PDB file of C-alpha atoms in Angstrom:
ATOM      1  CA  MET A 216      88.264  71.914 103.945  1.00  0.00           C
ATOM      2  CA  LYS A 217      90.595  72.227 106.920  1.00  0.00           C
ATOM      3  CA  GLN A 218      93.625  72.405 104.604  1.00  0.00           C
ATOM      4  CA  ARG A 219      91.989  75.156 102.551  1.00  0.00           C
ATOM      5  CA  ILE A 220      91.209  77.197 105.671  1.00  0.00           C
ATOM      6  CA  ASP A 221      94.765  76.682 106.915  1.00  0.00           C
ATOM      7  CA  LYS A 222      96.141  77.995 103.606  1.00  0.00           C
ATOM      8  CA  ILE A 223      93.870  81.047 103.589  1.00  0.00           C
ATOM      9  CA  ALA A 224      94.206  81.926 107.305  1.00  0.00           C
ATOM     10  CA  PRO A 225      97.647  83.641 107.222  1.00  0.00           C
ATOM     11  CA  TYR A 226      96.669  85.787 104.224  1.00  0.00           C
ATOM     12  CA  ALA A 227      93.431  86.775 105.962  1.00  0.00           C
ATOM     13  CA  LEU A 228      95.399  87.805 109.058  1.00  0.00           C
ATOM     14  CA  VAL A 229      97.848  89.779 106.924  1.00  0.00           C
ATOM     15  CA  THR A 230      94.947  91.589 105.268  1.00  0.00           C
ATOM     16  CA  ILE A 231      93.297  92.489 108.587  1.00  0.00           C
ATOM     17  CA  PHE A 232      96.587  93.600 110.128  1.00  0.00           C
ATOM     18  CA  THR A 233      97.697  95.671 107.134  1.00  0.00           C
ATOM     19  CA  VAL A 234      94.363  97.298 106.298  1.00  0.00           C
ATOM     20  CA  VAL A 235      93.727  98.392 109.893  1.00  0.00           C
ATOM     21  CA  VAL A 236      97.264  99.538 110.719  1.00  0.00           C
ATOM     22  CA  GLN A 237      97.933 101.285 107.414  1.00  0.00           C
ATOM     23  CA  GLY A 238      94.433 102.705 107.328  1.00  0.00           C
ATOM     24  CA  LEU A 239      94.992 104.350 110.719  1.00  0.00           C
ATOM     25  CA  SER A 240      98.455 105.482 109.659  1.00  0.00           C
ATOM     26  CA  LEU A 241      97.310 107.103 106.412  1.00  0.00           C
ATOM     27  CA  MET A 242      93.988 108.585 107.524  1.00  0.00           C
ATOM     28  CA  GLU A 243      95.806 111.739 108.623  1.00  0.00           C
ATOM     29  CA  PHE A 244      96.799 112.360 105.004  1.00  0.00           C
ATOM     30  CA  LEU A 245      93.964 110.673 103.075  1.00  0.00           C
ATOM     31  CA  PRO A 246      90.189 110.271 103.449  1.00  0.00           C
ATOM     32  CA  LEU A 247      89.444 107.081 105.383  1.00  0.00           C
ATOM     33  CA  PRO A 248      88.144 105.085 102.361  1.00  0.00           C
ATOM     34  CA  LEU A 249      91.313 105.877 100.395  1.00  0.00           C
ATOM     35  CA  ALA A 250      93.498 105.081 103.413  1.00  0.00           C
ATOM     36  CA  LEU A 251      91.825 101.689 103.796  1.00  0.00           C
ATOM     37  CA  LEU A 252      92.104 101.078 100.055  1.00  0.00           C
ATOM     38  CA  ALA A 253      95.833 101.850 100.173  1.00  0.00           C
ATOM     39  CA  GLY A 254      96.184  99.422 103.084  1.00  0.00           C
ATOM     40  CA  ALA A 255      94.328  96.752 101.130  1.00  0.00           C
ATOM     41  CA  GLY A 256      96.596  97.320  98.135  1.00  0.00           C
ATOM     42  CA  TRP A 257      99.675  96.852 100.281  1.00  0.00           C
ATOM     43  CA  ALA A 258      98.148  93.703 101.813  1.00  0.00           C
ATOM     44  CA  VAL A 259      97.708  92.230  98.331  1.00  0.00           C
ATOM     45  CA  LEU A 260     101.278  93.127  97.353  1.00  0.00           C
ATOM     46  CA  ILE A 261     102.853  91.749 100.521  1.00  0.00           C
ATOM     47  CA  GLY A 262     100.688  88.615 100.216  1.00  0.00           C
ATOM     48  CA  LEU A 263     101.930  88.005  96.672  1.00  0.00           C
ATOM     49  CA  ILE A 264     105.541  88.495  97.774  1.00  0.00           C
ATOM     50  CA  ALA A 265     105.036  86.110 100.699  1.00  0.00           C
ATOM     51  CA  HIS A 266     103.362  83.483  98.498  1.00  0.00           C
ATOM     52  CA  TRP A 267     106.169  83.714  95.937  1.00  0.00           C
ATOM     53  CA  THR A 268     108.746  83.325  98.712  1.00  0.00           C
ATOM     54  CA  THR A 269     107.069  80.296 100.317  1.00  0.00           C
ATOM     55  CA  ARG A 270     107.357  78.426  97.003  1.00  0.00           C
ATOM     56  CA  ARG A 271     111.152  78.678  97.320  1.00  0.00           C
ATOM     57  CA  PRO A 272     112.021  76.835 100.553  1.00  0.00           C
ATOM     58  CA  THR A 273     115.623  78.033 100.822  1.00  0.00           C
ATOM     59  CA  TRP A 274     114.715  81.682 100.290  1.00  0.00           C
ATOM     60  CA  SER A 275     111.743  81.343 102.622  1.00  0.00           C
ATOM     61  CA  ALA A 276     113.860  79.907 105.431  1.00  0.00           C
ATOM     62  CA  ARG A 277     116.503  82.611 105.089  1.00  0.00           C
ATOM     63  CA  ALA A 278     113.901  85.358 104.896  1.00  0.00           C
ATOM     64  CA  GLU A 279     112.110  84.062 107.981  1.00  0.00           C
ATOM     65  CA  ASP A 280     115.281  83.925 110.068  1.00  0.00           C
ATOM     66  CA  GLY A 281     116.364  87.334 108.787  1.00  0.00           C
ATOM     67  CA  LEU A 282     113.019  88.898 109.694  1.00  0.00           C
ATOM     68  CA  VAL A 283     113.158  87.366 113.169  1.00  0.00           C
ATOM     69  CA  ALA A 284     116.607  88.905 113.660  1.00  0.00           C
ATOM     70  CA  LEU A 285     115.299  92.242 112.389  1.00  0.00           C
ATOM     71  CA  GLY A 286     112.377  91.949 114.788  1.00  0.00           C
ATOM     72  CA  CYS A 287     114.749  91.508 117.728  1.00  0.00           C
ATOM     73  CA  VAL A 288     116.678  94.635 116.700  1.00  0.00           C
ATOM     74  CA  THR A 289     113.702  96.908 116.008  1.00  0.00           C
ATOM     75  CA  MET A 290     111.746  95.892 119.093  1.00  0.00           C
ATOM     76  CA  ALA A 291     114.803  96.217 121.336  1.00  0.00           C
ATOM     77  CA  LEU A 292     115.270  99.717 119.941  1.00  0.00           C
ATOM     78  CA  LEU A 293     111.631 100.609 120.576  1.00  0.00           C
ATOM     79  CA  ALA A 294     111.451  98.998 124.018  1.00  0.00           C
ATOM     80  CA  PHE A 295     114.738  99.989 125.608  1.00  0.00           C
ATOM     81  CA  GLY A 296     115.211 103.195 123.622  1.00  0.00           C
ATOM     82  CA  GLY A 297     111.645 104.254 124.330  1.00  0.00           C
ATOM     83  CA  ALA A 298     111.982 103.602 128.057  1.00  0.00           C
ATOM     84  CA  ILE A 299     115.225 105.572 128.266  1.00  0.00           C
ATOM     85  CA  GLY A 300     113.745 108.436 126.237  1.00  0.00           C
ATOM     86  CA  LEU A 301     110.711 108.686 128.513  1.00  0.00           C
ATOM     87  CA  LEU A 302     112.930 108.636 131.599  1.00  0.00           C
ATOM     88  CA  MET A 303     115.019 111.463 130.153  1.00  0.00           C
ATOM     89  CA  LEU A 304     111.963 113.577 129.331  1.00  0.00           C
ATOM     90  CA  GLY A 305     110.400 112.924 132.733  1.00  0.00           C
ATOM     91  CA  THR A 306     113.621 113.828 134.532  1.00  0.00           C
ATOM     92  CA  ALA A 307     114.010 116.979 132.430  1.00  0.00           C
ATOM     93  CA  LEU A 308     110.514 118.113 133.392  1.00  0.00           C
ATOM     94  CA  ASP A 309     111.519 117.910 137.053  1.00  0.00           C
ATOM     95  CA  SER A 310     114.122 120.613 136.431  1.00  0.00           C
ATOM     96  CA  SER A 311     113.209 124.130 137.501  1.00  0.00           C
ATOM     97  CA  SER A 312     115.087 125.676 134.568  1.00  0.00           C
ATOM     98  CA  ILE A 313     114.006 123.515 131.609  1.00  0.00           C
ATOM     99  CA  THR A 314     112.736 125.503 128.617  1.00  0.00           C
ATOM    100  CA  GLY A 315     110.406 124.638 125.779  1.00  0.00           C
ATOM    101  CA  GLU A 316     113.333 124.876 123.376  1.00  0.00           C
ATOM    102  CA  SER A 317     115.301 122.302 125.387  1.00  0.00           C
ATOM    103  CA  MET A 318     112.328 119.919 125.623  1.00  0.00           C
ATOM    104  CA  VAL A 319     111.687 120.033 121.884  1.00  0.00           C
ATOM    105  CA  THR A 320     115.402 119.570 121.183  1.00  0.00           C
ATOM    106  CA  MET A 321     115.406 116.470 123.379  1.00  0.00           C
ATOM    107  CA  PHE A 322     112.234 114.984 121.883  1.00  0.00           C
ATOM    108  CA  LEU A 323     112.577 115.557 118.130  1.00  0.00           C
ATOM    109  CA  PRO A 324     115.502 113.119 117.513  1.00  0.00           C
ATOM    110  CA  SER A 325     113.329 110.256 118.767  1.00  0.00           C
ATOM    111  CA  ILE A 326     110.815 110.712 115.917  1.00  0.00           C
ATOM    112  CA  PRO A 327     112.990 109.486 112.994  1.00  0.00           C
ATOM    113  CA  ILE A 328     114.316 106.644 115.168  1.00  0.00           C
ATOM    114  CA  ALA A 329     110.784 105.476 115.968  1.00  0.00           C
ATOM    115  CA  ILE A 330     109.783 105.752 112.309  1.00  0.00           C
ATOM    116  CA  ALA A 331     112.861 103.796 111.201  1.00  0.00           C
ATOM    117  CA  ALA A 332     111.963 100.987 113.617  1.00  0.00           C
ATOM    118  CA  ASN A 333     108.185 100.938 113.130  1.00  0.00           C
ATOM    119  CA  LEU A 334     107.944 101.246 109.345  1.00  0.00           C
ATOM    120  CA  PRO A 335     109.735  97.983 108.424  1.00  0.00           C
ATOM    121  CA  THR A 336     107.997  96.214 111.309  1.00  0.00           C
ATOM    122  CA  GLU A 337     104.429  97.103 110.355  1.00  0.00           C
ATOM    123  CA  LEU A 338     104.903  97.183 106.577  1.00  0.00           C
ATOM    124  CA  VAL A 339     107.066  94.120 106.001  1.00  0.00           C
ATOM    125  CA  MET A 340     108.225  92.123 108.999  1.00  0.00           C
ATOM    126  CA  ILE A 341     104.963  91.217 110.753  1.00  0.00           C
ATOM    127  CA  PRO A 342     102.926  90.585 107.563  1.00  0.00           C
ATOM    128  CA  LEU A 343     105.623  88.408 105.964  1.00  0.00           C
ATOM    129  CA  LEU A 344     106.267  86.376 109.107  1.00  0.00           C
ATOM    130  CA  LEU A 345     102.567  85.560 109.438  1.00  0.00           C
ATOM    131  CA  VAL A 346     102.815  83.771 106.085  1.00  0.00           C
ATOM    132  CA  LEU A 347     106.399  82.477 106.077  1.00  0.00           C
ATOM    133  CA  GLY A 348     106.085  81.084 109.594  1.00  0.00           C
ATOM    134  CA  TRP A 349     102.642  79.538 109.153  1.00  0.00           C
ATOM    135  CA  ARG A 350     103.585  75.985 110.075  1.00  0.00           C
ATOM    136  CA  PRO A 351     102.337  73.928 113.025  1.00  0.00           C
ATOM    137  CA  GLY A 352     104.583  74.429 116.011  1.00  0.00           C
ATOM    138  CA  THR A 353     105.691  76.853 118.678  1.00  0.00           C
ATOM    139  CA  ARG A 354     107.243  79.324 116.247  1.00  0.00           C
ATOM    140  CA  ARG A 355     103.881  80.001 114.604  1.00  0.00           C
ATOM    141  CA  LEU A 356     102.351  80.620 118.013  1.00  0.00           C
ATOM    142  CA  LEU A 357     105.156  83.069 118.801  1.00  0.00           C
ATOM    143  CA  PHE A 358     104.641  84.936 115.525  1.00  0.00           C
ATOM    144  CA  LEU A 359     100.896  85.156 116.175  1.00  0.00           C
ATOM    145  CA  THR A 360     101.565  86.480 119.676  1.00  0.00           C
ATOM    146  CA  ALA A 361     104.035  89.075 118.397  1.00  0.00           C
ATOM    147  CA  ALA A 362     101.607  90.168 115.671  1.00  0.00           C
ATOM    148  CA  ALA A 363      98.710  90.492 118.140  1.00  0.00           C
ATOM    149  CA  LEU A 364     100.748  92.509 120.649  1.00  0.00           C
ATOM    150  CA  TYR A 365     102.173  94.760 117.956  1.00  0.00           C
ATOM    151  CA  PHE A 366      98.695  95.202 116.445  1.00  0.00           C
ATOM    152  CA  ILE A 367      97.438  96.462 119.815  1.00  0.00           C
ATOM    153  CA  HIS A 368     100.495  98.717 120.064  1.00  0.00           C
ATOM    154  CA  ARG A 369      99.877 100.372 116.687  1.00  0.00           C
ATOM    155  CA  ILE A 370      96.147 100.908 117.292  1.00  0.00           C
ATOM    156  CA  TRP A 371      96.996 102.367 120.693  1.00  0.00           C
ATOM    157  CA  THR A 372      99.570 104.654 119.077  1.00  0.00           C
ATOM    158  CA  TYR A 373      97.389 105.968 116.253  1.00  0.00           C
ATOM    159  CA  LEU A 374      94.232 106.451 118.331  1.00  0.00           C
ATOM    160  CA  VAL A 375      95.699 107.688 121.631  1.00  0.00           C
ATOM    161  CA  PHE A 376      99.270 108.924 121.227  1.00  0.00           C
ATOM    162  CA  ALA A 377      99.411 110.465 117.741  1.00  0.00           C
ATOM    163  CA  PRO A 378      96.549 112.995 118.172  1.00  0.00           C
ATOM    164  CA  ASP A 379      98.187 114.580 121.240  1.00  0.00           C
ATOM    165  CA  ARG A 380     100.699 117.005 119.824  1.00  0.00           C
ATOM    166  CA  LEU A 381     102.165 120.235 121.036  1.00  0.00           C
ATOM    167  CA  ASP A 382     102.675 123.296 118.892  1.00  0.00           C
ATOM    168  CA  PHE A 383     106.376 122.587 118.504  1.00  0.00           C
ATOM    169  CA  ALA A 384     106.830 125.631 116.272  1.00  0.00           C
ATOM    170  CA  ALA A 385     105.908 127.847 119.217  1.00  0.00           C
ATOM    171  CA  ALA A 386     107.488 125.701 121.922  1.00  0.00           C
ATOM    172  CA  GLU A 387     110.896 125.487 120.262  1.00  0.00           C
ATOM    173  CA  ARG A 388     111.230 129.281 120.394  1.00  0.00           C
ATOM    174  CA  SER A 389     110.535 129.419 124.114  1.00  0.00           C
ATOM    175  CA  THR A 390     113.771 130.134 125.995  1.00  0.00           C
ATOM    176  CA  THR A 391     112.185 130.935 129.352  1.00  0.00           C
ATOM    177  CA  PRO A 392     111.776 128.240 132.031  1.00  0.00           C
ATOM    178  CA  LEU A 393     108.533 126.319 131.716  1.00  0.00           C
ATOM    179  CA  THR A 394     105.766 127.049 134.170  1.00  0.00           C
ATOM    180  CA  ALA A 395     104.084 124.241 136.087  1.00  0.00           C
ATOM    181  CA  ALA A 396     101.126 124.390 133.684  1.00  0.00           C
ATOM    182  CA  GLN A 397     103.409 124.209 130.654  1.00  0.00           C
ATOM    183  CA  LYS A 398     105.222 121.221 132.161  1.00  0.00           C
ATOM    184  CA  ASP A 399     101.900 119.471 132.640  1.00  0.00           C
ATOM    185  CA  GLU A 400     101.063 120.215 128.987  1.00  0.00           C
ATOM    186  CA  PHE A 401     104.366 118.740 127.826  1.00  0.00           C
ATOM    187  CA  ALA A 402     103.953 115.696 130.068  1.00  0.00           C
ATOM    188  CA  ALA A 403     100.449 115.039 128.701  1.00  0.00           C
ATOM    189  CA  ALA A 404     101.332 115.656 125.046  1.00  0.00           C
ATOM    190  CA  LEU A 405     104.540 113.593 125.131  1.00  0.00           C
ATOM    191  CA  HIS A 406     102.963 110.850 127.298  1.00  0.00           C
ATOM    192  CA  VAL A 407     105.980 110.665 129.590  1.00  0.00           C
ATOM    193  CA  ASP A 408     104.148 108.027 131.625  1.00  0.00           C
ATOM    194  CA  ASP A 409     103.384 106.052 128.440  1.00  0.00           C
ATOM    195  CA  PRO A 410     103.556 102.289 129.121  1.00  0.00           C
ATOM    196  CA  ARG A 411     103.806 101.271 125.443  1.00  0.00           C
ATOM    197  CA  TRP A 412     107.490 100.494 125.906  1.00  0.00           C
ATOM    198  CA  ILE A 413     106.415  97.586 128.149  1.00  0.00           C
ATOM    199  CA  LEU A 414     104.320  96.202 125.294  1.00  0.00           C
ATOM    200  CA  ASN A 415     107.335  96.592 123.006  1.00  0.00           C
ATOM    201  CA  LEU A 416     109.407  94.724 125.573  1.00  0.00           C
ATOM    202  CA  PHE A 417     107.005  91.776 125.447  1.00  0.00           C
ATOM    203  CA  VAL A 418     107.163  91.741 121.641  1.00  0.00           C
ATOM    204  CA  PHE A 419     110.968  91.817 121.839  1.00  0.00           C
ATOM    205  CA  ALA A 420     110.903  88.846 124.235  1.00  0.00           C
ATOM    206  CA  VAL A 421     108.655  86.919 121.841  1.00  0.00           C
ATOM    207  CA  PHE A 422     110.983  87.534 118.888  1.00  0.00           C
ATOM    208  CA  LEU A 423     113.989  86.613 120.998  1.00  0.00           C
ATOM    209  CA  ALA A 424     112.308  83.321 121.921  1.00  0.00           C
ATOM    210  CA  ALA A 425     111.541  82.686 118.230  1.00  0.00           C
ATOM    211  CA  ALA A 426     115.187  83.314 117.341  1.00  0.00           C
ATOM    212  CA  PHE A 427     116.221  80.375 119.529  1.00  0.00           C
ATOM    213  CA  MET A 428     113.308  78.174 118.489  1.00  0.00           C
ATOM    214  CA  PRO A 429     114.191  75.491 115.890  1.00  0.00           C
ATOM    215  CA  ARG A 430     112.551  76.223 112.561  1.00  0.00           C
ATOM    216  CA  MET A 431     110.620  73.352 111.002  1.00  0.00           C
ATOM    217  CA  ARG A 432     111.151  72.421 107.401  1.00  0.00           C
ATOM    218  CA  HIS A 433     109.123  74.119 104.669  1.00  0.00           C
ATOM    219  CA  THR A 434     108.738  70.938 102.625  1.00  0.00           C
ATOM    220  CA  ASN A 435     105.053  70.392 103.323  1.00  0.00           C
ATOM    221  CA  ARG A 436     104.139  74.006 102.693  1.00  0.00           C
ATOM    222  CA  SER A 437     105.912  74.134  99.352  1.00  0.00           C
ATOM    223  CA  ALA A 438     104.430  70.830  98.261  1.00  0.00           C
ATOM    224  CA  ALA A 439     100.931  71.953  99.170  1.00  0.00           C
ATOM    225  CA  ALA A 440     101.415  75.159  97.197  1.00  0.00           C
TER     226      ALA A 440
END
């Protein structure tokens, strides 16, 4: 019974993680039931890929180490890049001559960078590592910690950060210095005091620790499968 639960547990976690995160991500474009259904479909697909990979120990080991390396890169980008970006926006808002056009020009390049870092993390990296790294030991604990922290981060993003948006179409045409009220609007909409980068920093530290943690053999997992 315990073995059966241990085999099912990572796939259950992948399903919960993927359905919730992708459901929140897609609900802006789809009705909630369809968004959740799409998330469930991706959970099934990623679970099948993970299961197929775990049956091939060499591929599984290489994939796990590669995903850990990718996690270090993406989370460093989100943590350090995000902190620097927020500092730049906050400093710009202190200027007496900053315009809406300048603020939008500064902010927009961060959007594709954030997407490029978050998409592989939430779609592939976290779900696969929950399965590939599901072996007794410290590395599994680190992967669970990273997944939990990142799960909180994405819920926080979709429920708190994403709904607050400025009318960039109007703001980017503004070439007059921002008033104090407009600066407050920008600061609130762009969350210049947003502490999510600290959460990203913790996730980065967890992945960095996993990168230096010896990986146990996959023999038992593959035999059990």
